[in-house]
Short mmCIF file of C-alpha atoms in Angstrom, two decimals:
data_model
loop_
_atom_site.label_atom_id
_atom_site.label_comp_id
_atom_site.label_asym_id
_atom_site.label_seq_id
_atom_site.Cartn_x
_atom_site.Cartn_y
_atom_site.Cartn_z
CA UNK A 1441 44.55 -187.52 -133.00
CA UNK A 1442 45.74 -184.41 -130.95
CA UNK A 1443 43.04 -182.38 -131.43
CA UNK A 1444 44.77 -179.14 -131.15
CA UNK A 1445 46.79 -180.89 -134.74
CA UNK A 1446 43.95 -178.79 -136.66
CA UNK A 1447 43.46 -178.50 -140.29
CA UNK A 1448 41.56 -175.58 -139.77
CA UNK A 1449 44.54 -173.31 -139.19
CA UNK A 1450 45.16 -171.64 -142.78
CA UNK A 1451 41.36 -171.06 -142.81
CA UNK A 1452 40.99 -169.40 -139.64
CA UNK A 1453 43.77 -167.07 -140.45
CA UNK A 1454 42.53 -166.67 -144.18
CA UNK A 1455 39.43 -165.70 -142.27
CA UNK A 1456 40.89 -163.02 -140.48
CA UNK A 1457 42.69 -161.14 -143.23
CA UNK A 1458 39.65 -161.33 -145.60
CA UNK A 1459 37.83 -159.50 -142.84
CA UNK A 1460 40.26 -157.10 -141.96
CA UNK A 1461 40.11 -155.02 -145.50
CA UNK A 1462 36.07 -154.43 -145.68
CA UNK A 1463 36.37 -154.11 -141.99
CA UNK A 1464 38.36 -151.27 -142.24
CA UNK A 1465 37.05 -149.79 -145.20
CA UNK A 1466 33.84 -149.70 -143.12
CA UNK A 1467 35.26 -147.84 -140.16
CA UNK A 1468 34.41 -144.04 -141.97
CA UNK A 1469 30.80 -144.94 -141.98
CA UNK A 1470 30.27 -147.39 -139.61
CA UNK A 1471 28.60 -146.47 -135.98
CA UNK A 1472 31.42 -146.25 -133.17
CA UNK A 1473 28.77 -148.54 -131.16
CA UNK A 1474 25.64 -150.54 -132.54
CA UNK A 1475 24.96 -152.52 -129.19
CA UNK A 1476 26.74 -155.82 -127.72
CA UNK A 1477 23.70 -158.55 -127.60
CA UNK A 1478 25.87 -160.59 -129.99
CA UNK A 1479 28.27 -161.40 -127.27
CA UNK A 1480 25.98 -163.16 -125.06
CA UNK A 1481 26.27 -166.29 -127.84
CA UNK A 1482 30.00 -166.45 -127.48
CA UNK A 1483 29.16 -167.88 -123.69
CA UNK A 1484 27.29 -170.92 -122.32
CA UNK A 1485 29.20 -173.77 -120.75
CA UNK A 1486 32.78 -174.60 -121.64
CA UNK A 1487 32.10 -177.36 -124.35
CA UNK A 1488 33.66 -180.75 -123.90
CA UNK A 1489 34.78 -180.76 -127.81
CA UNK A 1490 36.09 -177.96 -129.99
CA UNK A 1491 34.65 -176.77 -132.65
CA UNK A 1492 37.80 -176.44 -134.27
CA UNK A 1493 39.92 -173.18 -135.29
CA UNK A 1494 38.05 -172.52 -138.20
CA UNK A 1495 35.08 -172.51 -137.07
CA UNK A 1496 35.16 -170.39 -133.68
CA UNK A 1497 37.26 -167.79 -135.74
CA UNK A 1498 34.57 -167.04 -138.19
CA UNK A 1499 32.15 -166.88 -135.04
CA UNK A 1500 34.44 -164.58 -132.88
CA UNK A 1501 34.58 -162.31 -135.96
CA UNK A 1502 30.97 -162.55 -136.89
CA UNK A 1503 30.11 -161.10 -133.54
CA UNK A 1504 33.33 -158.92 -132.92
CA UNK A 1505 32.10 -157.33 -135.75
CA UNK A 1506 29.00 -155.95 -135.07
CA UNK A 1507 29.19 -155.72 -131.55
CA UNK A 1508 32.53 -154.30 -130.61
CA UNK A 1509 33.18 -150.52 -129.92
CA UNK A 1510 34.79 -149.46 -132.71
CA UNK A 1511 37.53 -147.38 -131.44
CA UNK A 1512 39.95 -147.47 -133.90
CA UNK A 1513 37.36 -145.70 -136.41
CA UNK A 1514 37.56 -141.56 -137.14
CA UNK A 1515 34.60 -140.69 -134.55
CA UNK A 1516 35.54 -142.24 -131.08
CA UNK A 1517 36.32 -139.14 -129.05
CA UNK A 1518 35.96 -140.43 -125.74
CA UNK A 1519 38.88 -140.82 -123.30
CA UNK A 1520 41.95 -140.11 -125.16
CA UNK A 1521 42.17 -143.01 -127.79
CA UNK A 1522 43.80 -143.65 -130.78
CA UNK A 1523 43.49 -146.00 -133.60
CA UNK A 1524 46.24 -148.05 -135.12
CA UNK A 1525 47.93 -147.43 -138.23
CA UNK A 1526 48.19 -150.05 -141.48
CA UNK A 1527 51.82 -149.89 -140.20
CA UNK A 1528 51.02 -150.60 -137.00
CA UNK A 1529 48.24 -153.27 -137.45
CA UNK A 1530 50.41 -155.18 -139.66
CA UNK A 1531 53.45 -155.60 -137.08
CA UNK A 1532 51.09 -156.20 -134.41
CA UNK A 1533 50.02 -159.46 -136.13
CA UNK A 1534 53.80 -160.24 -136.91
CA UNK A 1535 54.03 -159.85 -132.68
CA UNK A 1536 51.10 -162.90 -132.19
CA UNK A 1537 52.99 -164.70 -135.12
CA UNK A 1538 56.42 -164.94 -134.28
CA UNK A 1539 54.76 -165.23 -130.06
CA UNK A 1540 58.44 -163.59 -128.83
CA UNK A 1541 59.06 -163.44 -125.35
CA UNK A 1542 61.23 -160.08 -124.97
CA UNK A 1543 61.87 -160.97 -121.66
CA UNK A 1544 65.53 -160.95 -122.64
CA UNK A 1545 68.34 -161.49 -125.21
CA UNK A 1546 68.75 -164.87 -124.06
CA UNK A 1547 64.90 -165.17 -124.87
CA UNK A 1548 64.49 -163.27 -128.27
CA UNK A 1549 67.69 -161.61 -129.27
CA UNK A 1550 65.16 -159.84 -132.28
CA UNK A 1551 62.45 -158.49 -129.95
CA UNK A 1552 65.23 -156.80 -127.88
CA UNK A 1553 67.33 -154.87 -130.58
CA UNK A 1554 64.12 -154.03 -132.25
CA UNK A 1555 62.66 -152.45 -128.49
CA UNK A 1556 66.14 -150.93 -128.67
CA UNK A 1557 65.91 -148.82 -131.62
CA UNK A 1558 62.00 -148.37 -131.04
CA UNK A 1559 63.08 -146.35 -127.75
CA UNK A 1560 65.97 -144.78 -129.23
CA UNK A 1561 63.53 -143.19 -132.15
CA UNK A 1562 61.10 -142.17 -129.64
CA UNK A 1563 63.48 -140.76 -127.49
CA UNK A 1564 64.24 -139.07 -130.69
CA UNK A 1565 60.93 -138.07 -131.56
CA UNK A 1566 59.86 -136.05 -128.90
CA UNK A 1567 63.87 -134.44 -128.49
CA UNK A 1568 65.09 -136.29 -125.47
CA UNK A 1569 69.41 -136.21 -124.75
CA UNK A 1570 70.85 -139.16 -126.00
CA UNK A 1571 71.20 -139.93 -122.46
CA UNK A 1572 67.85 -140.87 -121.40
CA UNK A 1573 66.76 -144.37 -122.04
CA UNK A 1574 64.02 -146.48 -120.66
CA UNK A 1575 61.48 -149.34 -121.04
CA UNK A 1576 58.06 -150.53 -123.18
CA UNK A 1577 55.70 -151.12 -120.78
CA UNK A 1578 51.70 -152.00 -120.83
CA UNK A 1579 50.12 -148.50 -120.42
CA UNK A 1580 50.65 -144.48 -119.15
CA UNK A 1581 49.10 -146.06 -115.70
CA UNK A 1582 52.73 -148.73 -115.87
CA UNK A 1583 54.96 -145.90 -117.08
CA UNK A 1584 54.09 -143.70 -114.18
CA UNK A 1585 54.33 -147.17 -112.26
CA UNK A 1586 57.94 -147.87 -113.63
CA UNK A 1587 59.01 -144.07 -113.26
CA UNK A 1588 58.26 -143.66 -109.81
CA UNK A 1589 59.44 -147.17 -108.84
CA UNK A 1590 62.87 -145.56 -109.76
CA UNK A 1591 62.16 -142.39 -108.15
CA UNK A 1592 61.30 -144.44 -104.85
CA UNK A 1593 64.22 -146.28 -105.13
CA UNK A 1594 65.59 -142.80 -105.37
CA UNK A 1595 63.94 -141.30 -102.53
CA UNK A 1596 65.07 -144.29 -100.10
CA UNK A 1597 68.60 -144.43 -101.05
CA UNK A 1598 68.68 -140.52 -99.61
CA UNK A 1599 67.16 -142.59 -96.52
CA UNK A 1600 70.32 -144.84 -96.83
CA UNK A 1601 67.55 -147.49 -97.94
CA UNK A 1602 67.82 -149.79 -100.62
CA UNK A 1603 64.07 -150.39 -101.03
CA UNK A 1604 64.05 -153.17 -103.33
CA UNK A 1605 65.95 -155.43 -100.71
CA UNK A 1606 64.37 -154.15 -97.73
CA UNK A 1607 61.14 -152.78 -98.36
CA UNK A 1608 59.65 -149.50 -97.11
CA UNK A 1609 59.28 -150.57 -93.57
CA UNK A 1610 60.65 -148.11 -91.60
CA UNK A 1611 60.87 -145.28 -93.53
CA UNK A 1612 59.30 -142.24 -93.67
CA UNK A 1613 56.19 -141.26 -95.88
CA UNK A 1614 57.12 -140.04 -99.11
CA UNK A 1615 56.66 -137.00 -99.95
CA UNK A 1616 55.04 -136.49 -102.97
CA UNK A 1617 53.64 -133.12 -104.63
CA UNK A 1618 51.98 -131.86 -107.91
CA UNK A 1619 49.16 -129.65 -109.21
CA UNK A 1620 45.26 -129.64 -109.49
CA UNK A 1621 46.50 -131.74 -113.07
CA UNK A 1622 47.26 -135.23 -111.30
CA UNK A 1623 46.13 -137.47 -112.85
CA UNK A 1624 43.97 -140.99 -111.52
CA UNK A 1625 46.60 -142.84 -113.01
CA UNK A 1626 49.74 -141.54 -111.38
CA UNK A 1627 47.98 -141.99 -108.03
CA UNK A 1628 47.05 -145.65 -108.60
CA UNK A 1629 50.39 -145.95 -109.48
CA UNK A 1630 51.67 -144.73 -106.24
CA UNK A 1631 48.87 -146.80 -104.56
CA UNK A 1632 50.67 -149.81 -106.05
CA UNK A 1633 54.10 -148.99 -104.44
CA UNK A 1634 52.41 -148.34 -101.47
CA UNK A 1635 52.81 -145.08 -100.91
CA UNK A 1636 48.65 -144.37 -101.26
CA UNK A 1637 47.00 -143.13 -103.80
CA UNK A 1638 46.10 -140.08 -101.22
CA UNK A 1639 49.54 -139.12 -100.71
CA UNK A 1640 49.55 -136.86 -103.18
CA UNK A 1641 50.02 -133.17 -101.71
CA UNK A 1642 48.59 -130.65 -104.00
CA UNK A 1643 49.60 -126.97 -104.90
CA UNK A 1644 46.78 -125.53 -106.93
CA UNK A 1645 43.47 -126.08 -108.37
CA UNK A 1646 44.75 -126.14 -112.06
CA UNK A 1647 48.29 -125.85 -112.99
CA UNK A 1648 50.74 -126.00 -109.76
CA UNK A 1649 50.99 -122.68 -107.39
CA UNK A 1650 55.22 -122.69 -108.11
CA UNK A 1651 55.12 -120.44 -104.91
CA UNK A 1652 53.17 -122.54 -102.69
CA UNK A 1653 54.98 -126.08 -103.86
CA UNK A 1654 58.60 -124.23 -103.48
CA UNK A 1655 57.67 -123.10 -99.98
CA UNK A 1656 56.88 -126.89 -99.34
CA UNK A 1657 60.20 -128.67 -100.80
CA UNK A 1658 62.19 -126.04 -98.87
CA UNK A 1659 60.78 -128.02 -95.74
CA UNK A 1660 60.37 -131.73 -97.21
CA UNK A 1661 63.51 -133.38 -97.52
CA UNK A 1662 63.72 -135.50 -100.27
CA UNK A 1663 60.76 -135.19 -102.45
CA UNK A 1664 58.89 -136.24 -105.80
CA UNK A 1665 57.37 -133.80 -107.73
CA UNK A 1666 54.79 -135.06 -110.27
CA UNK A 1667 53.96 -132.38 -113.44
CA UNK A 1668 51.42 -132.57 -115.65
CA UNK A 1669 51.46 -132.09 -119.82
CA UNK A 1670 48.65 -132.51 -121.24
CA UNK A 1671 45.78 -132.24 -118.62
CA UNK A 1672 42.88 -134.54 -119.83
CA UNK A 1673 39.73 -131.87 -119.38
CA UNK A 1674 41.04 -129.45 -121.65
CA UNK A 1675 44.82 -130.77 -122.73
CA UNK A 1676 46.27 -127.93 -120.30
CA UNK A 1677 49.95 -128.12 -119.21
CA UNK A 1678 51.84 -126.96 -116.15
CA UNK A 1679 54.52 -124.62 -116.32
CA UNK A 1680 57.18 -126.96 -116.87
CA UNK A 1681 60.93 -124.98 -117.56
CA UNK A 1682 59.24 -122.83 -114.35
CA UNK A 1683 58.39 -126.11 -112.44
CA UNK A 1684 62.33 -127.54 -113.53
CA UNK A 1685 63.47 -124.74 -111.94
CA UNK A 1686 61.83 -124.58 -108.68
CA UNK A 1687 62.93 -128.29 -108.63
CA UNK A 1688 66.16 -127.75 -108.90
CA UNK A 1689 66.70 -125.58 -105.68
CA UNK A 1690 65.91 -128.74 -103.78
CA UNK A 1691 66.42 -132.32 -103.19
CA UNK A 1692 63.45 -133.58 -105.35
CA UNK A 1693 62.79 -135.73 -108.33
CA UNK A 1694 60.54 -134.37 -111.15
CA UNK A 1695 58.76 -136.54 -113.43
CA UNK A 1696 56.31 -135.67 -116.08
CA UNK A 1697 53.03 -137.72 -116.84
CA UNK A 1698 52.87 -137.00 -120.50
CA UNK A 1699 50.37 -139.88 -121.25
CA UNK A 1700 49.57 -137.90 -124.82
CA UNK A 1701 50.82 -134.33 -124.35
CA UNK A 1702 54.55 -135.11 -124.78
CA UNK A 1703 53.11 -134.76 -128.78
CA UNK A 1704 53.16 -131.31 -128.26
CA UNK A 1705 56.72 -131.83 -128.88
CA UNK A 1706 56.41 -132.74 -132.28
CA UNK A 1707 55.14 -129.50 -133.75
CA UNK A 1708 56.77 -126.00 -133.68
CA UNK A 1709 53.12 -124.72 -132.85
CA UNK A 1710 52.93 -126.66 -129.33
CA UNK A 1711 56.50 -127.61 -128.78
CA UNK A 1712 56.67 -124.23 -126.13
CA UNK A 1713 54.53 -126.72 -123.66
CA UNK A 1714 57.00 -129.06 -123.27
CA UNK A 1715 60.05 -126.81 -122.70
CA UNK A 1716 61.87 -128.30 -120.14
CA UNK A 1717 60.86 -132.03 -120.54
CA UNK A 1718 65.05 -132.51 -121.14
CA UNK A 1719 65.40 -131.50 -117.03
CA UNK A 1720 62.75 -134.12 -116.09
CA UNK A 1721 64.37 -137.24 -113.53
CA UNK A 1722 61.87 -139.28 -115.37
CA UNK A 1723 58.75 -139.15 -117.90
CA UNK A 1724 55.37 -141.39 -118.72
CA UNK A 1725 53.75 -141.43 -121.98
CA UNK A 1726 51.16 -143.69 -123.54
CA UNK A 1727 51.77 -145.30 -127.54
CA UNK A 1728 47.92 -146.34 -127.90
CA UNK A 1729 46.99 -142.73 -127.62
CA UNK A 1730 48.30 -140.62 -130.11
CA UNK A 1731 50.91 -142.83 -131.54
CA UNK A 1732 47.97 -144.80 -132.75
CA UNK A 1733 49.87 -148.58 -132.33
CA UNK A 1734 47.85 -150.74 -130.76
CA UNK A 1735 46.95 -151.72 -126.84
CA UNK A 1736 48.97 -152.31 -124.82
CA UNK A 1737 52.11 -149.87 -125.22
CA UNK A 1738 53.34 -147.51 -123.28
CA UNK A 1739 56.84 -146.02 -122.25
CA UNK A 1740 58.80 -144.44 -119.50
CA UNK A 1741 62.13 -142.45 -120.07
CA UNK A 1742 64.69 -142.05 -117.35
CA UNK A 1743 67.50 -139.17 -117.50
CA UNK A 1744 69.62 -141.89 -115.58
CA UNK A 1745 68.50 -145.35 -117.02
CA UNK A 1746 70.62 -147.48 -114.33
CA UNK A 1747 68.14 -146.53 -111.57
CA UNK A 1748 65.86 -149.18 -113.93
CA UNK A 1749 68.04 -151.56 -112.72
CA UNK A 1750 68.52 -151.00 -109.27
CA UNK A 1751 64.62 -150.58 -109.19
CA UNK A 1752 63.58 -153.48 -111.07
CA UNK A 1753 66.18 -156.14 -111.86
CA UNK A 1754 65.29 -159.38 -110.60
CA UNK A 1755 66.19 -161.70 -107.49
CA UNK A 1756 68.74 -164.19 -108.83
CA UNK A 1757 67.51 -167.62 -110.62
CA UNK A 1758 69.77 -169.83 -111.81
CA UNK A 1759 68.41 -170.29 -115.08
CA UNK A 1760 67.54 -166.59 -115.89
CA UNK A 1761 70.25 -163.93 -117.01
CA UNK A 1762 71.20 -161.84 -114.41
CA UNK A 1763 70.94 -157.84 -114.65
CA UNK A 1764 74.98 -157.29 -115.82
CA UNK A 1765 74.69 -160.44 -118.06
CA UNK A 1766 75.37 -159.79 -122.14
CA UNK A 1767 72.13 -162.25 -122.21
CA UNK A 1768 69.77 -159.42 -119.91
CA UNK A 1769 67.23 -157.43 -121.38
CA UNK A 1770 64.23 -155.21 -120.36
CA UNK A 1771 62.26 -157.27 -118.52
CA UNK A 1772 65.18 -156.12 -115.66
CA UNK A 1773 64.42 -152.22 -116.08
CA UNK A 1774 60.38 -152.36 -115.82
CA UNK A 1775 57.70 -154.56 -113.69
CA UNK A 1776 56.99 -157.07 -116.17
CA UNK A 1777 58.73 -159.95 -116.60
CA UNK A 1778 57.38 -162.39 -119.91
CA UNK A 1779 56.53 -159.55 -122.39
CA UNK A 1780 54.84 -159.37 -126.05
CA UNK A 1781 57.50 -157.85 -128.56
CA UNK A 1782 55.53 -154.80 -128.19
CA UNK A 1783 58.47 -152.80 -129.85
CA UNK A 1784 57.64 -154.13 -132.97
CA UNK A 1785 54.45 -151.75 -133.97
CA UNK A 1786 56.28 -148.60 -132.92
CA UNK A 1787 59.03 -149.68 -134.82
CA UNK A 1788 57.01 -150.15 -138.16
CA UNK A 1789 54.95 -147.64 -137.83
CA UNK A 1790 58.28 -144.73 -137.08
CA UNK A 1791 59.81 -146.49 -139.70
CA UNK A 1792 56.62 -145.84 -142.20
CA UNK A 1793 55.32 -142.64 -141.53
CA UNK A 1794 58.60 -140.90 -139.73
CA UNK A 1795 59.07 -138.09 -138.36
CA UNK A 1796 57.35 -135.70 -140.75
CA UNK A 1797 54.27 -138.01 -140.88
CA UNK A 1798 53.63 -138.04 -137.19
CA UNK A 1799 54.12 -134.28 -137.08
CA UNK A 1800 51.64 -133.65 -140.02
CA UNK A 1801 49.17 -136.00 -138.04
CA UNK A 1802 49.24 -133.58 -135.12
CA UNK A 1803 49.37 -130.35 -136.90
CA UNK A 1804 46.02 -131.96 -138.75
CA UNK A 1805 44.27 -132.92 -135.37
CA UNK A 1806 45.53 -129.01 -133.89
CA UNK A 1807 43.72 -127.76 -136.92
CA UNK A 1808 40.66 -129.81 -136.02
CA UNK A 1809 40.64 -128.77 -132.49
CA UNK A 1810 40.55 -125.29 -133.57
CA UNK A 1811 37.95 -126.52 -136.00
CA UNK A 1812 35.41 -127.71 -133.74
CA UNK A 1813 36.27 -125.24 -130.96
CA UNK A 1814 35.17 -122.76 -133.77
CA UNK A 1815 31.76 -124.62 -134.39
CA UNK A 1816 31.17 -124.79 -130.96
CA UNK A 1817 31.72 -121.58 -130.40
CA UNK A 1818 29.39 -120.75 -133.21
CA UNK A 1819 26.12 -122.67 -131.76
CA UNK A 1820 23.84 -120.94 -129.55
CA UNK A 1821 22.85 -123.80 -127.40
CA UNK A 1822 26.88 -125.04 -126.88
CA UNK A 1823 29.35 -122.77 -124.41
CA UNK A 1824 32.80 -123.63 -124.48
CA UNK A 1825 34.23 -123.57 -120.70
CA UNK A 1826 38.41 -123.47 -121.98
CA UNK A 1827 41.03 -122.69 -123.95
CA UNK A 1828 42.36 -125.48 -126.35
CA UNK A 1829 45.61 -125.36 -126.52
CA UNK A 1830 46.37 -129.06 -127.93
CA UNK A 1831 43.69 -131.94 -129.21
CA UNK A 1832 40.59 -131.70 -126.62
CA UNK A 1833 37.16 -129.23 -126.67
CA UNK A 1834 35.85 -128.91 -123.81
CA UNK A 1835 32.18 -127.79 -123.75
CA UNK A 1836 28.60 -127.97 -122.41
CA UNK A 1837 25.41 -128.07 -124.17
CA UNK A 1838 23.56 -124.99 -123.33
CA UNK A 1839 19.73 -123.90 -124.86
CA UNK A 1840 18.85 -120.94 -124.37
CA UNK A 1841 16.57 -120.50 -121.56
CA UNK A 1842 17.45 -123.40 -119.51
CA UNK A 1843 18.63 -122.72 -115.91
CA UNK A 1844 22.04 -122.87 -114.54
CA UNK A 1845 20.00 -125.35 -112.06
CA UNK A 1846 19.49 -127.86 -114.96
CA UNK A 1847 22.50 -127.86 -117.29
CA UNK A 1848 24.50 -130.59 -115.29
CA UNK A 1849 21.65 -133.24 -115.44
CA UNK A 1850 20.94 -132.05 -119.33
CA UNK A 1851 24.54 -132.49 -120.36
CA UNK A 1852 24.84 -135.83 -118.27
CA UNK A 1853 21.76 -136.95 -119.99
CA UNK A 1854 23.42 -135.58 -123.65
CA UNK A 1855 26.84 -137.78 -122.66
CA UNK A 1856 24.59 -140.68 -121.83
CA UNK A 1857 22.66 -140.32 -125.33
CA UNK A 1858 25.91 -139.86 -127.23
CA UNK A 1859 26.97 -143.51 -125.49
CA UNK A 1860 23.72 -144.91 -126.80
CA UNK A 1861 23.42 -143.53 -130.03
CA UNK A 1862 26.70 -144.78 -130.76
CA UNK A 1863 27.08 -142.17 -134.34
CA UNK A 1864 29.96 -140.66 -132.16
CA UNK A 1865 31.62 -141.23 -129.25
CA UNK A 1866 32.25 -139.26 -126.16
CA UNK A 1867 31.17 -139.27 -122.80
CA UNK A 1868 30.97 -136.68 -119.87
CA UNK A 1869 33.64 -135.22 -116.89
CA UNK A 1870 33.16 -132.07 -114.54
CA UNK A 1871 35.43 -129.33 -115.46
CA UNK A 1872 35.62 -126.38 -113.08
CA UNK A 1873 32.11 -127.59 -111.18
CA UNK A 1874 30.06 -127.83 -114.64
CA UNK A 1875 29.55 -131.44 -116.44
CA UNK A 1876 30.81 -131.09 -120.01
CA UNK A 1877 31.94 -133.28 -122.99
CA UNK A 1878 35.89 -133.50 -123.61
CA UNK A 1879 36.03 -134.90 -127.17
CA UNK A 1880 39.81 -135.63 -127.79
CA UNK A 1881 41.19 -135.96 -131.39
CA UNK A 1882 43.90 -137.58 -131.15
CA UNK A 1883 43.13 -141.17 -134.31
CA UNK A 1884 44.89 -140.72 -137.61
CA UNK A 1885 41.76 -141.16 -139.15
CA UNK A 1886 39.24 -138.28 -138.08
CA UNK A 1887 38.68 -135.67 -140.40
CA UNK A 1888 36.28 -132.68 -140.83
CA UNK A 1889 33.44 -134.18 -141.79
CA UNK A 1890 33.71 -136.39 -138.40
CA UNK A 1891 33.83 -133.21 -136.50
CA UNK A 1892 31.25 -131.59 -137.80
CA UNK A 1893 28.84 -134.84 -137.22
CA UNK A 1894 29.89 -135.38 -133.79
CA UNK A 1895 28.65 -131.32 -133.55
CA UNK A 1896 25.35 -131.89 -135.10
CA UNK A 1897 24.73 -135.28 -133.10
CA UNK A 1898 25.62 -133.52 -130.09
CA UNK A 1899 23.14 -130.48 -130.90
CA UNK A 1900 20.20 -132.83 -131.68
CA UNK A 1901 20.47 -135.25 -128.98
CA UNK A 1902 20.37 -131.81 -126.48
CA UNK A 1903 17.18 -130.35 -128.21
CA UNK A 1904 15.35 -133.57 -127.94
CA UNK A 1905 16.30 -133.89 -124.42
CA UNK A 1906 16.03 -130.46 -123.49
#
């Protein structure tokens, strides 16, 4: 008998779903991390015979469990992270069931309408023209990866080059520009074209010096200028209708790494930091942030959607559509080729919650920004160091009477006991010289009383170690 023929299939999925609902039931109350020494029994040599389906699903959930991170609870603050809606959770197991390749029409004609419409209502969402269309991709890091793939392709046809025939080879260096913002990920993107992730030229410590970067186009040729919405310290943005403008006296393409502040868009309290996003060349943003669908989505948005094409269509197979062929798809306008239907989660969960859901969701985590801004604000021993203009705090622990000298290696040794403690969830960055935490709200699930824990764990973590 073929021993992947298993019996064991209906149990190891009945398995899974009668986990899922106390699972997530538990996720209020349950520690974001309760340590990993489970995992070390899922290794050992590769075994000669299976256990069978059945029986390695119950293990991998006995251990996942108890010893995986639970992000997609109310409490996990660090990074900027998500959860994933019922919506959400259910179409991502209809993606694994129906296994589509949305490689192409000619490969799943449902996985491609459905990534249609999904862009079309994000597009939507956050106000983009009609005119700008785009791609599903893994990740912010791939949407900064697809948009300035296009821009290149952009930048070398002013060269008379068409770089995805010939290759940068002798061209010049790219220019590229942007503010103190930039973010790790739009740099290892432009490492991966091979441009360097040091090419980056920038024009201010925080937002971008407008007079310092328009000086430098005027004498660049053919540029790319990266913005930033949505800085990930303290969710700051740069001056983008300001920026637009300054672009626009010279022969440079803007795009905007909005890996979670293109929200900002969706309520009338915020939507003033994106003003301008509709003159961007192109624009990044992340779903498993603050879309809350699960990993791996992400999304870039072109104002001219051919340059896709020209960027990333494929060398010619004879047995694969071509890019002008009825049978095509996206796999032609972004780097990946075989693709999950990742469409289908940000379809469900737009079509569940809509438009007014997702903007109440943001308007609640605003309001719990402010909230815990306010309790920091009213602690003696916690200093916040900025303004909070979207979903992140940024703050230090500081007692009274402990030296400037010390408050780095206190609040490096508060983000490493938040880590270990595992109530809550957030680590460390430097903002402005000073370590600090950087809690960002951004799951559908937090709520006030997750807040005010992640306050009071904070607080007596720092007196114990102080």
């Amino acid at each position: 008998m073929d021993p992947l023929h298993d019996d064991g299939t209906d149990a190891a999925l009945r398995a899974v779903f009668d986990t899922a609902g106390p699972y997530l039931a538990s996720l209020a109350d349950r520690p974001v991390y309760a340590g990993s020494s489970g995992v070390k029994s899922l290794g050992g040599d590769l075994p000669l015979s299976g256990a069978g389906a059945a029986s390695v699903v119950d293990r991998l959930l006995s251990v996942g469990t108890s010893s995986a991170t639970h992000s997609a609870g109310p409490r996990f603050f660090h990074f900027v992270t998500g959860g994933v809606t019922p919506a959400a959770l259910a179409a991502d197991w209809t993606v694994s069931l129906l296994d589509q390749n949305a490689f192409s029409r000619a490969a799943s004609e449902f996985a491609t309408s459905v990534e249609t419409v999904a862009l079309d209502w994000l597009r939507s969402l956050f106000g983009l023209p009609a005119s700008f269309g785009g791609a599903l991709v893994a990740s912010a890091t791939f949407a900064n990866f697809t948009a300035l793939g296009a821009a290149t392709h952009w930048w070398a046809s002013r060269h008379g080059v068409d770089v995805a025939a010939a290759g940068l080879s002798g061209l010049p260096r790219m220019p590229v520009f942007s503010g103190g913002y930039v973010h790790a990920s739009a740099r290892k993107a432009l490492q991966m074209l091979g441009h360097g992730r040091e090419s980056v030229s920038v024009h201010g410590a925080g937002r971008v010096d407008l007079s310092s970067l328009d000086r430098a186009l005027a004498s660049s040729g053919p540029a790319v200028v990266i913005a930033n919405a949505g800085e990930v310290n303290a969710g700051d943005f740069d001056p983008l209708a300001d920026l637009a403008s300054v672009v626009a006296r010279h022969d440079a393409w803007l795009h905007v790494d909005g890996a979670f502040g293109l929200f900002a868009a969706l309520s009338p309290r915020t939507a003033h930091l994106v003003a301008g996003l509709e003159r961007a060349d192109s624009i990044a943003c992340d779903g498993h942030k603050w879309l809350n669908v699960p990993y791996e989505s992400g999304f870039a948005f072109l104002r001219d959607p051919s340059r896709l094409g020209a960027a990333f269509g494929m060398p010619g197979a004879p047995y694969l559509p071509g890019a002008d062929s009825p049978r095509g798809g996206y796999a032609l306008l972004g780097p990946e080729s075989s693709r999950r239907a990742r469409s289908l989660p940000i379809w469900a969960t737009l079509a569940a919650y809509g438009r007014s859901g997702y903007r109440a969701m943001v308007e609640r985590h605003l309001d719990l920004a402010q909230e815990l801004a306010s309790l920091v604000d009213a602690a003696p021993d916690l200093e916040r160091l900025a303004e909070v203009p979207l979903c992140i705090v940024c703050f230090r622990v500081r007692p009274p009477g402990v030296p400037e000298s010390r408050l780095d290696d206190l609040n490096r040794r508060v983000g490493e006991a938040l880590l270990d403690d595992g109530r809550v969830f957030a680590g460390t960055t430097v903002y402005e010289g000073k370590v600090a935490l950087r809690p960002a709200i951004v799951n559908w699930r937090t709520t006030s009383r997750d807040v005010s824990l992640f306050v009071s764990v904070v607080r007596e973590l720092a007196a114990a170690l102080a």
